[in-house]
Each structure stands twice: as structure tokens, then as C-alpha cells.
Amino acid sequence: VRLLYWVLASAYLIATAFCLQIMGSSFIRAMGDHAAGKHRDAPAEKLYELSAKIDPQSWRAYKGMALIKHERRYYSLDMAEKIQLAKEEREILEQAHRHNPKDPEITLELGKTLIFLGMAEIRGQKTEDSGRNQQTSDLQASGLELLREAAGYRKFNDNYWWALGVELRKAERYEEALDIFRYAESLKRTPSIRRNIQWLEAKLGAPDSGQQFDGKETSDSKLPSAMLPQEEGATDLSELFRLME
């Protein structure tokens, strides 16, 4: 009987310690969310790091850290800095995805980050290197697969399908992109989705294209990285759009 009491007491203490760990980490992470909402990135980042240190499985803390990295990358106009921030963002997002692989936002952002890094490697290649080419292809393929996964989690959210369609279009997988945008249009008919469809139909020579895409970007885009291609002039802006990815 005495042994049973010791076992029960030990189990109670372990459970209490575990609960305190989770609650403490969640409280600190909530403080980090509050600081991030006030645009106080430095203290928010420290709070997220502390939350993850207390509870290494706190995927919400990793998600918060990744968002801060993403904001810095988005506003930076230095490509070397953007690539370094993307690498850091990837590591953090992979931690978040490991602990919550079904979260659509984490899955989407990890996919977009992998695609960005893959495209950065393509731009940075100076010499032929089959190993690096394969790595780049793997990064892009993995990123697109994650975007498909995220869209599958949000079957009726046009923004997720729109993001997937944009990345397929940028990868010159036009037929796949057109199918995705047509599905997105069935969810919500926005100017951005429609203009993507028009551009792709014209590119593919689809008989039902209706109108020819005029090369002007839409103001409906919610993600600056997905600006429509500037194929008819505006080459002075294309570099700025690339830096805004």
C-alpha cells in the first residue's frame, strides 16, 4: 500500500510539473503575441524564444518567431540579408511544422520560404553545378508540395489556392496553374484571380480565353511576392517586385 501511495504521489508531482511547464510557456508566448501586436519585435522575439525554451513543443512560439523573421525579410531590400533571414525562417518553420504538421498557415509559409530559397539559388548560380541544380529543384518541388498540402487543409479558402496558383505560374507550370486558378475562381471571383486566368489562357492559347491579358498588375493582390509578370515593359519595377518577395 505504501508503495502505491509513493507511485501516485510521484505521478501527481510529474503531472503538476508538466502542467506548470505548459502553462508557463503558453503565458510567455501570449505575452510575445501581445508585444508583436504592438510591433515591438525585439521583446516579442525574446519572449517567443523563452517560451520555446521552456516548452520545446510550443509550435505557436515558433510560428510567432517565424512571422517576425518573415516581416524583416519582406521589408529588406538587400538580397543577401533576405536570403539569410529566409534560411533562419525556414529552420523555425520546420520546428513549428514538426510539432503541428496540420496547421495550414505554417505549412503555407514553409512552402513559400522553400520556394524563395530555391529561386534565390537559381539567381545566384554563376557556374554549372548539377548538385546545386538538384538541390534547387528539390527545394522548389518540396515548397510546391507544401502549398498543395496547405490548400488541401483550406479547400474553400481562395487565398490558399491563389498562392498555389501564383507559385505554379512563376515556375512556368502554366496548365497546372490555370486549373488551380479556375478552381479558386469557383470559390471567389476576384480581379486578381480573373487576371491570372486571362494571362494563363493567353499564354497557353486557350480558345476560351475571352480577353487578352494587358500586362497590368492588379491591385487585389494580398501577397506582394505574387505580382503578375511584367512582360510588357515596366522592367524598372520588376527588380523592386523581386526584392519584395
Short mmCIF file of C-alpha atoms in Angstrom, two decimals:
data_model
loop_
_atom_site.label_atom_id
_atom_site.label_comp_id
_atom_site.label_asym_id
_atom_site.label_seq_id
_atom_site.Cartn_x
_atom_site.Cartn_y
_atom_site.Cartn_z
CA VAL A 1 0.00 0.00 0.00
CA ARG A 2 2.78 2.38 0.89
CA LEU A 3 4.43 1.71 -2.49
CA LEU A 4 1.17 2.54 -4.23
CA TYR A 5 0.99 5.87 -2.39
CA TRP A 6 4.54 6.71 -3.50
CA VAL A 7 3.69 5.88 -7.11
CA LEU A 8 0.56 8.02 -7.04
CA ALA A 9 2.38 10.91 -5.36
CA SER A 10 5.19 10.75 -7.92
CA ALA A 11 2.70 10.69 -10.80
CA TYR A 12 0.89 13.68 -9.31
CA LEU A 13 4.13 15.69 -8.99
CA ILE A 14 5.19 14.84 -12.53
CA ALA A 15 1.78 15.83 -13.91
CA THR A 16 1.85 19.07 -11.91
CA ALA A 17 5.32 19.95 -13.20
CA PHE A 18 4.23 19.19 -16.76
CA CYS A 19 1.14 21.40 -16.43
CA LEU A 20 3.20 24.24 -14.97
CA GLN A 21 5.65 23.92 -17.86
CA ILE A 22 2.90 24.09 -20.48
CA MET A 23 1.02 26.89 -18.74
CA GLY A 24 4.17 28.91 -18.15
CA SER A 25 5.24 28.56 -21.77
CA SER A 26 1.76 29.48 -23.01
CA PHE A 27 1.62 32.57 -20.79
CA ILE A 28 5.00 33.80 -22.02
CA ARG A 29 4.04 33.08 -25.62
CA ALA A 30 0.83 35.09 -25.14
CA MET A 31 2.97 37.97 -23.88
CA GLY A 32 5.03 37.61 -27.03
CA ASP A 33 1.86 37.77 -29.16
CA HIS A 34 0.85 40.95 -27.33
CA ALA A 35 4.26 42.56 -27.91
CA ALA A 36 4.20 41.53 -31.59
CA GLY A 37 0.74 43.07 -31.94
CA LYS A 38 2.24 46.32 -30.69
CA HIS A 39 5.04 46.00 -33.29
CA ARG A 40 7.63 45.53 -30.55
CA ASP A 41 9.52 42.86 -32.43
CA ALA A 42 12.67 42.65 -30.30
CA PRO A 43 10.92 41.89 -26.97
CA ALA A 44 8.39 39.68 -28.75
CA GLU A 45 11.17 37.59 -30.26
CA LYS A 46 12.83 37.13 -26.87
CA LEU A 47 9.53 36.08 -25.31
CA TYR A 48 8.91 33.56 -28.08
CA GLU A 49 12.41 32.15 -27.65
CA LEU A 50 11.87 31.80 -23.90
CA SER A 51 8.51 30.12 -24.45
CA ALA A 52 10.09 27.60 -26.84
CA LYS A 53 12.95 27.01 -24.40
CA ILE A 54 10.52 26.18 -21.59
CA ASP A 55 8.39 24.02 -23.86
CA PRO A 56 10.28 22.87 -26.99
CA GLN A 57 6.99 21.64 -28.47
CA SER A 58 5.36 25.08 -28.38
CA TRP A 59 4.61 25.37 -32.10
CA ARG A 60 2.81 28.66 -31.58
CA ALA A 61 6.03 30.20 -30.24
CA TYR A 62 7.94 29.02 -33.32
CA LYS A 63 5.15 30.37 -35.51
CA GLY A 64 5.45 33.77 -33.85
CA MET A 65 9.22 33.82 -34.32
CA ALA A 66 8.85 32.89 -37.97
CA LEU A 67 6.37 35.71 -38.55
CA ILE A 68 8.87 38.25 -37.21
CA LYS A 69 11.59 36.85 -39.50
CA HIS A 70 9.20 37.00 -42.42
CA GLU A 71 8.33 40.65 -41.76
CA ARG A 72 12.02 41.56 -41.69
CA ARG A 73 12.66 39.65 -44.89
CA TYR A 74 9.71 41.26 -46.62
CA TYR A 75 10.82 44.82 -45.85
CA SER A 76 14.52 44.26 -46.53
CA LEU A 77 15.79 45.36 -49.95
CA ASP A 78 19.18 43.67 -49.53
CA MET A 79 19.07 40.28 -51.24
CA ALA A 80 21.87 38.75 -49.14
CA GLU A 81 20.04 39.75 -45.96
CA LYS A 82 16.74 38.42 -47.34
CA ILE A 83 18.31 35.05 -48.08
CA GLN A 84 19.85 34.81 -44.61
CA LEU A 85 16.54 35.70 -42.97
CA ALA A 86 14.78 33.14 -45.16
CA LYS A 87 17.19 30.44 -44.01
CA GLU A 88 16.51 31.33 -40.39
CA GLU A 89 12.77 31.45 -41.10
CA ARG A 90 12.96 28.01 -42.68
CA GLU A 91 14.61 26.47 -39.62
CA ILE A 92 12.00 27.96 -37.30
CA LEU A 93 9.08 26.96 -39.53
CA GLU A 94 10.40 23.42 -39.78
CA GLN A 95 10.34 23.25 -35.98
CA ALA A 96 6.75 24.53 -35.94
CA HIS A 97 5.73 22.16 -38.72
CA ARG A 98 7.31 19.21 -36.92
CA HIS A 99 5.14 19.82 -33.87
CA ASN A 100 1.97 20.78 -35.78
CA PRO A 101 2.12 19.50 -39.38
CA LYS A 102 -1.59 20.15 -39.95
CA ASP A 103 -1.53 23.91 -39.39
CA PRO A 104 -2.32 25.47 -42.80
CA GLU A 105 -0.55 28.78 -42.15
CA ILE A 106 2.68 27.11 -41.06
CA THR A 107 2.53 24.72 -44.00
CA LEU A 108 1.89 27.55 -46.46
CA GLU A 109 4.67 29.78 -45.14
CA LEU A 110 7.20 26.94 -45.03
CA GLY A 111 6.37 26.10 -48.64
CA LYS A 112 6.76 29.70 -49.78
CA THR A 113 10.05 30.01 -47.90
CA LEU A 114 11.46 26.89 -49.57
CA ILE A 115 10.41 28.21 -52.98
CA PHE A 116 12.03 31.57 -52.26
CA LEU A 117 15.30 29.89 -51.27
CA GLY A 118 15.18 27.70 -54.37
CA MET A 119 14.68 30.71 -56.62
CA ALA A 120 17.45 32.59 -54.82
CA GLU A 121 19.84 29.75 -55.56
CA ILE A 122 18.90 29.82 -59.23
CA ARG A 123 19.57 33.56 -59.40
CA GLY A 124 22.85 33.17 -57.55
CA GLN A 125 24.31 30.40 -59.67
CA LYS A 126 27.39 31.55 -61.55
CA THR A 127 28.63 28.21 -62.90
CA GLU A 128 27.07 24.89 -63.88
CA ASP A 129 26.78 22.63 -60.84
CA SER A 130 24.48 19.63 -61.15
CA GLY A 131 24.45 19.08 -57.40
CA ARG A 132 23.22 22.59 -56.68
CA ASN A 133 20.71 22.37 -59.52
CA GLN A 134 19.26 19.21 -57.99
CA GLN A 135 19.13 20.83 -54.56
CA THR A 136 17.33 23.83 -56.01
CA SER A 137 14.83 21.62 -57.82
CA ASP A 138 14.21 19.70 -54.62
CA LEU A 139 13.57 22.91 -52.68
CA GLN A 140 11.04 24.16 -55.21
CA ALA A 141 9.32 20.79 -55.52
CA SER A 142 9.08 20.47 -51.73
CA GLY A 143 7.73 24.00 -51.47
CA LEU A 144 5.03 23.43 -54.07
CA GLU A 145 4.03 20.18 -52.39
CA LEU A 146 3.61 22.01 -49.09
CA LEU A 147 1.48 24.67 -50.78
CA ARG A 148 -0.75 21.94 -52.19
CA GLU A 149 -0.99 20.44 -48.73
CA ALA A 150 -1.93 23.79 -47.18
CA ALA A 151 -4.59 24.41 -49.84
CA GLY A 152 -5.97 20.95 -49.10
CA TYR A 153 -6.43 21.96 -45.47
CA ARG A 154 -8.36 25.04 -46.61
CA LYS A 155 -10.39 23.66 -49.51
CA PHE A 156 -12.80 26.61 -49.55
CA ASN A 157 -10.32 29.45 -48.93
CA ASP A 158 -9.47 31.13 -52.22
CA ASN A 159 -6.32 32.78 -50.80
CA TYR A 160 -4.58 29.44 -50.31
CA TRP A 161 -5.40 28.27 -53.84
CA TRP A 162 -4.43 31.68 -55.19
CA ALA A 163 -0.99 31.42 -53.54
CA LEU A 164 -0.50 27.94 -55.00
CA GLY A 165 -1.55 29.11 -58.46
CA VAL A 166 0.85 32.04 -58.35
CA GLU A 167 3.83 29.85 -57.47
CA LEU A 168 2.92 27.34 -60.19
CA ARG A 169 2.70 30.20 -62.67
CA LYS A 170 6.07 31.56 -61.60
CA ALA A 171 7.52 28.05 -62.01
CA GLU A 172 6.12 28.11 -65.59
CA ARG A 173 3.78 25.21 -64.88
CA TYR A 174 1.06 27.06 -66.69
CA GLU A 175 -1.50 24.31 -67.23
CA GLU A 176 -1.45 23.33 -63.55
CA ALA A 177 -1.63 26.99 -62.55
CA LEU A 178 -4.64 27.56 -64.80
CA ASP A 179 -6.51 24.62 -63.26
CA ILE A 180 -5.79 25.96 -59.77
CA PHE A 181 -6.92 29.50 -60.61
CA ARG A 182 -10.11 28.21 -62.20
CA TYR A 183 -10.88 26.32 -59.02
CA ALA A 184 -10.06 29.43 -56.95
CA GLU A 185 -12.45 31.41 -59.14
CA SER A 186 -15.22 28.95 -58.29
CA LEU A 187 -14.68 29.91 -54.65
CA LYS A 188 -14.40 33.67 -55.11
CA ARG A 189 -14.26 35.69 -58.30
CA THR A 190 -11.66 38.36 -57.55
CA PRO A 191 -9.93 40.65 -60.08
CA SER A 192 -6.57 39.06 -59.22
CA ILE A 193 -7.79 35.52 -59.89
CA ARG A 194 -9.51 36.55 -63.09
CA ARG A 195 -6.45 38.39 -64.42
CA ASN A 196 -4.26 35.39 -63.68
CA ILE A 197 -6.71 33.21 -65.62
CA GLN A 198 -6.70 35.65 -68.54
CA TRP A 199 -2.91 35.78 -68.64
CA LEU A 200 -2.56 31.99 -68.48
CA GLU A 201 -5.23 31.40 -71.11
CA ALA A 202 -3.47 33.84 -73.43
CA LYS A 203 -0.11 32.22 -72.68
CA LEU A 204 -1.46 28.76 -73.45
CA GLY A 205 -3.54 29.93 -76.38
CA ALA A 206 -6.73 28.66 -74.79
CA PRO A 207 -9.70 29.01 -77.19
CA ASP A 208 -11.97 30.28 -74.40
CA SER A 209 -9.61 32.97 -73.16
CA GLY A 210 -12.18 35.72 -73.83
CA GLN A 211 -9.88 38.68 -73.23
CA GLN A 212 -6.19 39.13 -73.76
CA PHE A 213 -4.22 39.93 -70.65
CA ASP A 214 -2.97 43.52 -70.90
CA GLY A 215 0.12 43.14 -68.74
CA LYS A 216 -1.09 45.41 -65.93
CA GLU A 217 -0.80 44.17 -62.39
CA THR A 218 -3.91 44.04 -60.25
CA SER A 219 -4.39 45.97 -57.03
CA ASP A 220 -6.22 42.99 -55.48
CA SER A 221 -3.07 41.01 -54.72
CA LYS A 222 -2.70 40.48 -50.99
CA LEU A 223 0.78 38.95 -51.16
CA PRO A 224 3.35 41.27 -52.80
CA SER A 225 5.51 38.27 -53.80
CA ALA A 226 2.84 37.23 -56.28
CA MET A 227 2.77 40.26 -58.54
CA LEU A 228 1.82 39.32 -62.08
CA PRO A 229 4.73 39.17 -64.58
CA GLN A 230 5.78 42.47 -66.07
CA GLU A 231 6.16 41.11 -69.59
CA GLU A 232 5.24 44.27 -71.46
CA GLY A 233 7.51 46.94 -70.09
CA ALA A 234 7.79 48.19 -66.51
CA THR A 235 11.18 46.48 -66.36
CA ASP A 236 12.36 49.15 -63.94
CA LEU A 237 9.78 47.87 -61.44
CA SER A 238 10.44 44.15 -61.90
CA GLU A 239 13.60 44.24 -59.79
CA LEU A 240 11.74 46.02 -56.98
CA PHE A 241 8.96 43.41 -57.08
CA ARG A 242 11.62 40.67 -56.90
CA LEU A 243 13.17 42.29 -53.83
CA MET A 244 9.72 42.48 -52.23
CA GLU A 245 9.30 38.67 -52.37
#
